[in-house]
Short mmCIF file of C-alpha atoms in Angstrom, two decimals:
data_model
loop_
_atom_site.label_atom_id
_atom_site.label_comp_id
_atom_site.label_asym_id
_atom_site.label_seq_id
_atom_site.Cartn_x
_atom_site.Cartn_y
_atom_site.Cartn_z
CA MET K 1 5.81 9.83 3.96
CA GLU K 2 3.45 6.97 3.02
CA LEU K 3 0.74 5.75 5.39
CA PHE K 4 -0.77 2.34 4.61
CA PRO K 5 -2.86 -0.14 6.51
CA SER K 6 -1.32 -3.39 7.42
CA LEU K 7 -0.11 -5.67 4.69
CA ALA K 8 -2.51 -8.45 5.92
CA GLY K 9 -5.35 -5.94 5.75
CA ARG K 10 -4.52 -4.72 2.31
CA LEU K 11 -4.09 -8.36 1.07
CA ALA K 12 -7.46 -9.32 2.52
CA LEU K 13 -9.22 -6.33 0.82
CA SER K 14 -7.43 -7.02 -2.47
CA GLY K 15 -7.97 -10.85 -2.15
CA LEU K 16 -11.68 -10.38 -1.88
CA PHE K 17 -11.71 -8.77 -5.27
CA VAL K 18 -9.26 -11.29 -6.75
CA ILE K 19 -11.75 -14.04 -5.64
CA LEU K 20 -14.60 -12.23 -7.40
CA ALA K 21 -12.60 -11.69 -10.41
CA ILE K 22 -11.80 -15.40 -10.62
CA GLY K 23 -15.52 -16.14 -9.99
CA SER K 24 -16.47 -13.92 -12.98
CA LEU K 25 -13.77 -15.73 -15.13
CA VAL K 26 -15.09 -19.21 -14.17
CA TYR K 27 -18.59 -18.08 -15.03
CA GLU K 28 -17.37 -16.53 -18.32
CA VAL K 29 -15.82 -19.67 -19.65
CA HIS K 30 -19.20 -21.46 -19.55
CA PRO K 31 -19.67 -24.11 -22.26
CA LYS K 32 -22.34 -22.41 -24.11
CA GLY K 33 -20.24 -19.13 -24.39
CA ILE K 34 -23.21 -16.88 -24.25
CA TYR K 35 -22.01 -15.38 -20.97
CA LEU K 36 -18.89 -13.67 -22.39
CA PHE K 37 -20.09 -10.19 -22.60
CA ALA K 38 -22.17 -10.25 -19.42
CA THR K 39 -19.29 -11.22 -17.29
CA ALA K 40 -16.33 -9.44 -18.93
CA ALA K 41 -17.30 -6.00 -17.36
CA PRO K 42 -17.42 -7.39 -13.71
CA MET K 43 -14.23 -9.25 -14.23
CA ILE K 44 -12.51 -6.06 -15.30
CA ALA K 45 -13.92 -4.14 -12.54
CA PHE K 46 -13.08 -6.64 -9.82
CA THR K 47 -9.59 -6.71 -11.29
CA ILE K 48 -9.23 -3.07 -10.88
CA LEU K 49 -10.69 -2.99 -7.42
CA ALA K 50 -8.17 -5.64 -6.36
CA ILE K 51 -5.25 -3.32 -7.60
CA ARG K 52 -6.73 -0.30 -6.03
CA GLY K 53 -7.41 -2.23 -2.74
CA PHE K 54 -3.78 -3.14 -2.42
CA ARG K 55 -2.59 0.46 -3.16
CA ILE K 56 -5.11 2.12 -0.66
CA GLY K 57 -3.54 4.59 1.60
CA VAL K 58 -2.33 8.14 2.13
CA ILE K 59 0.84 9.51 0.60
CA CYS K 60 2.23 12.81 2.07
CA LYS K 61 4.61 14.88 -0.20
CA ASN K 62 6.18 18.24 0.49
CA SER K 63 3.29 20.27 -1.03
CA ASP K 64 0.48 18.00 -1.00
CA VAL K 65 -1.31 14.89 0.36
CA THR K 66 -2.80 12.26 -1.80
CA ILE K 67 -5.65 10.08 -0.62
CA ARG K 68 -6.01 6.76 -2.45
CA GLY K 69 -9.39 5.32 -1.77
CA LEU K 70 -10.88 2.17 -3.19
CA LEU K 71 -12.96 4.10 -5.89
CA TRP K 72 -11.12 7.38 -6.14
CA THR K 73 -7.88 9.33 -5.53
CA ARG K 74 -7.74 13.00 -4.34
CA THR K 75 -4.79 15.07 -4.14
CA ILE K 76 -5.14 18.08 -1.64
CA PRO K 77 -2.50 20.87 -1.42
CA ARG K 78 -0.95 20.92 2.09
CA ALA K 79 -1.45 24.75 2.68
CA SER K 80 -5.26 24.30 2.15
CA ILE K 81 -5.67 21.62 4.80
CA THR K 82 -7.43 23.05 7.87
CA GLU K 83 -7.60 19.89 10.08
CA ILE K 84 -7.73 16.11 10.28
CA THR K 85 -10.96 15.12 12.02
CA ASP K 86 -11.56 12.09 14.22
CA PHE K 87 -13.73 10.40 11.61
CA PRO K 88 -10.98 10.36 10.07
CA ALA K 89 -11.25 13.04 7.21
CA VAL K 90 -9.43 15.75 5.88
CA ARG K 91 -11.08 19.36 6.06
CA TRP K 92 -9.70 21.69 3.67
CA LEU K 93 -10.37 24.76 1.62
CA THR K 94 -10.58 25.21 -2.22
CA PRO K 95 -8.69 28.12 -3.72
CA ASP K 96 -12.07 30.04 -3.85
CA GLY K 97 -12.67 29.50 -0.18
CA ARG K 98 -15.24 26.66 -0.31
CA LYS K 99 -15.08 24.16 2.58
CA ARG K 100 -14.40 20.60 1.61
CA TRP K 101 -14.13 17.35 3.45
CA THR K 102 -12.41 14.16 2.21
CA PRO K 103 -12.90 10.98 4.25
CA ILE K 104 -10.04 8.62 4.85
CA TYR K 105 -11.89 5.30 5.17
CA VAL K 106 -8.95 3.17 5.22
CA PHE K 107 -7.97 4.45 8.65
CA ARG K 108 -11.54 4.26 10.22
CA SER K 109 -11.59 2.15 13.27
CA ASN K 110 -14.59 0.21 14.74
CA SER K 111 -15.17 -2.12 17.51
CA ARG K 112 -14.97 -5.22 15.44
CA GLN K 113 -11.35 -4.63 14.31
CA LEU K 114 -8.32 -6.25 16.03
CA ALA K 115 -6.66 -4.19 18.69
CA LYS K 116 -3.46 -4.19 16.57
CA THR K 117 -5.36 -2.90 13.55
CA MET K 118 -6.90 -0.10 15.55
CA ALA K 119 -3.64 1.01 17.06
CA MET K 120 -1.97 1.06 13.64
CA ASN K 121 -4.96 3.28 12.31
CA GLU K 122 -4.55 5.60 15.26
CA CYS K 123 -0.76 5.88 14.73
CA ASN K 124 -1.29 6.73 11.03
CA ILE K 125 -3.73 9.43 11.92
CA ILE K 126 -1.46 10.84 14.68
CA LYS K 127 1.42 10.87 11.96
CA LEU K 128 -0.79 12.70 9.43
CA ARG K 129 -1.83 15.35 11.97
CA ARG K 130 1.80 15.92 12.79
CA TRP K 131 2.71 16.28 9.14
CA VAL K 132 -0.07 18.83 8.64
CA LYS K 133 1.03 20.78 11.74
CA ARG K 134 4.55 21.07 10.37
CA CYS K 135 3.18 23.24 7.61
CA THR K 136 1.30 25.69 9.63
#
């Protein structure tokens, strides 16, 4: 099962970084050429963030869940998940018994979002909770 935000939301997030990458590229081709190294790193970083912004989401497999964020990806074994919080976040235990908490920012709702987006986020959290309950 794959849970993603709306296509429009992913395109908007990714598009922001595409615009910043293009801005870095335009700044990089300055006639004097002295800005090449100063803008190469931001252009590469924005390109990577644009790709990750489009791929953001949660992938549920038989034995684990993979949470793809904007900056990192975490894979959590299904059996170690204790709950899905309202934040939303995944509470889970490491093999040695330590409590861990992994937020799922992509499904976080706030009052400034469209009602359709908020409903889709809630639906995705409900699906994730049902998936976890099937294991226990």
